[in-house]
Short mmCIF file of C-alpha atoms in Angstrom, two decimals:
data_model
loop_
_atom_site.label_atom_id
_atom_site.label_comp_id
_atom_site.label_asym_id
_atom_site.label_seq_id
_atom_site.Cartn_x
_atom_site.Cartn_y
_atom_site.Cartn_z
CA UNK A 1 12.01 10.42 21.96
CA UNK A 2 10.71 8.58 19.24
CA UNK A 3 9.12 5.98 21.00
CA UNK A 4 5.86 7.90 21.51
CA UNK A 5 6.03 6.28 17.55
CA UNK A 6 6.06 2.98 18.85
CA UNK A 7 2.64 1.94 18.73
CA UNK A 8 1.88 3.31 15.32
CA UNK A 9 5.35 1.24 13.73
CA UNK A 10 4.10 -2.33 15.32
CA UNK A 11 0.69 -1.51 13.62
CA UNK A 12 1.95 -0.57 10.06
CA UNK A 13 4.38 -3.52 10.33
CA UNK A 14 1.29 -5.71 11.43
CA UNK A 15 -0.80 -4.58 8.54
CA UNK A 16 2.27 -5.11 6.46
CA UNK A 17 2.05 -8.94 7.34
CA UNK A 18 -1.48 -9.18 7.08
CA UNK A 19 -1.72 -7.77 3.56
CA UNK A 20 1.37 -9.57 2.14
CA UNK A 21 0.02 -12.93 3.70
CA UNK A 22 -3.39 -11.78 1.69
CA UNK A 23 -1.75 -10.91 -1.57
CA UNK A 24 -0.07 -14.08 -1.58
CA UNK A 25 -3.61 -16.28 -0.73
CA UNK A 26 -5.38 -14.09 -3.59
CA UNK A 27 -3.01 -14.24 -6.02
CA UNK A 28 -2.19 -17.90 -5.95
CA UNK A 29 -5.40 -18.20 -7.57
CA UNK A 30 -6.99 -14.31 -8.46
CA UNK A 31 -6.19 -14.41 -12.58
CA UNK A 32 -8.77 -17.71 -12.95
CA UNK A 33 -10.90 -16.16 -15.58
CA UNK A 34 -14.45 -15.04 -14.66
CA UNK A 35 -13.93 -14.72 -11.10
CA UNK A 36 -14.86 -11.67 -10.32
CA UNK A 37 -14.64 -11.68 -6.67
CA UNK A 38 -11.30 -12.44 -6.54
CA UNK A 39 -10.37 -10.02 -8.93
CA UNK A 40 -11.92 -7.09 -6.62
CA UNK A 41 -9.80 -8.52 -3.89
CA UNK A 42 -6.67 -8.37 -5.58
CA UNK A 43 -7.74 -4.67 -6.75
CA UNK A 44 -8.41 -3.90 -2.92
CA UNK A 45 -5.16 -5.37 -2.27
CA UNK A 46 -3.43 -2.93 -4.45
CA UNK A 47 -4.90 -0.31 -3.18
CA UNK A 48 -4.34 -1.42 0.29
CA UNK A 49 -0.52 -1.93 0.02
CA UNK A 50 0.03 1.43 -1.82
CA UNK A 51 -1.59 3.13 0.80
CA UNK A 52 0.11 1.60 3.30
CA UNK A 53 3.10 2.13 1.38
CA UNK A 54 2.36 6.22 1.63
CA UNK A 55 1.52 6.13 4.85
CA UNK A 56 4.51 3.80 5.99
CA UNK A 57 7.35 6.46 4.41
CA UNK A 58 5.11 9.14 6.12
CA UNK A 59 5.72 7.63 9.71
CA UNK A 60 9.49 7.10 8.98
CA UNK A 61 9.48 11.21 8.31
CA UNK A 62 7.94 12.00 11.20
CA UNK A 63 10.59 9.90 13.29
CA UNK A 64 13.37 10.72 11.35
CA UNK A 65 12.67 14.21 11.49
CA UNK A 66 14.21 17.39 9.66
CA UNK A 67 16.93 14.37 8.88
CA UNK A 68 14.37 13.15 6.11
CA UNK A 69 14.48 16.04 4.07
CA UNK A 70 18.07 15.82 3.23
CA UNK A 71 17.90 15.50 -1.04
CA UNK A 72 20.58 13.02 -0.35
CA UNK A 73 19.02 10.52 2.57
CA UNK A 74 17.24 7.62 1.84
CA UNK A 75 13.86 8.65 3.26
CA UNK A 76 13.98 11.07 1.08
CA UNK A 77 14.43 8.67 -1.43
CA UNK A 78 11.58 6.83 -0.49
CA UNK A 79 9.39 9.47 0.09
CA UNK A 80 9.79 10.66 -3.53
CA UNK A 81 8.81 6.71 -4.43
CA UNK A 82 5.79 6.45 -2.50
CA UNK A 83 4.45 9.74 -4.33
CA UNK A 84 5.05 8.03 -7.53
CA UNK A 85 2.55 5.38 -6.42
CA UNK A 86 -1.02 6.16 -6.81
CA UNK A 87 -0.03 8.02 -10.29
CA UNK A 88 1.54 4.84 -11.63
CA UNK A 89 -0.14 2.67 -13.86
CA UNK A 90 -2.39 1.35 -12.85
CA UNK A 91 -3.04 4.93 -11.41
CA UNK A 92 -4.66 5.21 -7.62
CA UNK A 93 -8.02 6.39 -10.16
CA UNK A 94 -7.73 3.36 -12.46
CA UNK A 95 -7.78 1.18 -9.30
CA UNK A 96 -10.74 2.98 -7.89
CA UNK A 97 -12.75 2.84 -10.62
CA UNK A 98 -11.94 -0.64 -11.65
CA UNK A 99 -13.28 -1.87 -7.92
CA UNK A 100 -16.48 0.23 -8.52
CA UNK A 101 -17.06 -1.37 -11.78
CA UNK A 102 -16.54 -5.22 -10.24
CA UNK A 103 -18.77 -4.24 -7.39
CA UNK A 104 -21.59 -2.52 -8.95
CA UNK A 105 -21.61 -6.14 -11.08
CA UNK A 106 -22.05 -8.27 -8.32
#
């Protein structure tokens, strides 16, 4: 039943690649002082991988099921960790209004 899921796990796990291959490339070299264009990159990255972070749990509820709201199973776990992630800090707003101030500078 849950393969009508399929599609929409090989694309999270593709972005999933794509961004950590990213984050790697931009960080090797993203804290080089006035570079400012890396420095948005890495914030987009951020806000990119906690997003897909959010939206990864969210697809492992839907095909685990009622099964995910169980206090005690480890989606649940991770779904109470994912909401935790845009109000850390560096808070989902911190992050958004960093990358408006590096772009409105370029």
């Amino acid at each position: 039943m849950n393969a009508v899921f399929r599609n929409d796990v090989e694309s999270a796990w593709q972005e999933a690649e794509q961004l950590a291959s990213a984050l790697r490339r931009v960080l090797a070299t993203a804290l080089q002082p006035g570079d400012s264009e890396r420095r948005r990159r890495v914030v987009e990255l951020r806000l990119t991988a906690m997003r897909l972070a959010c939206s990864a749990v969210a697809l492992e509820a839907k095909v685990k099921g009622g099964q995910a709201y169980r206090a005690e199973s480890p989606t649940a776990r991770r779904q109470r960790e994912a909401a935790f992630l845009p109000i850390q800090s560096p808070t989902e707003g911190q992050l958004l209004w960093e990358l408006q101030q590096l772009n409105s500078s370029m």
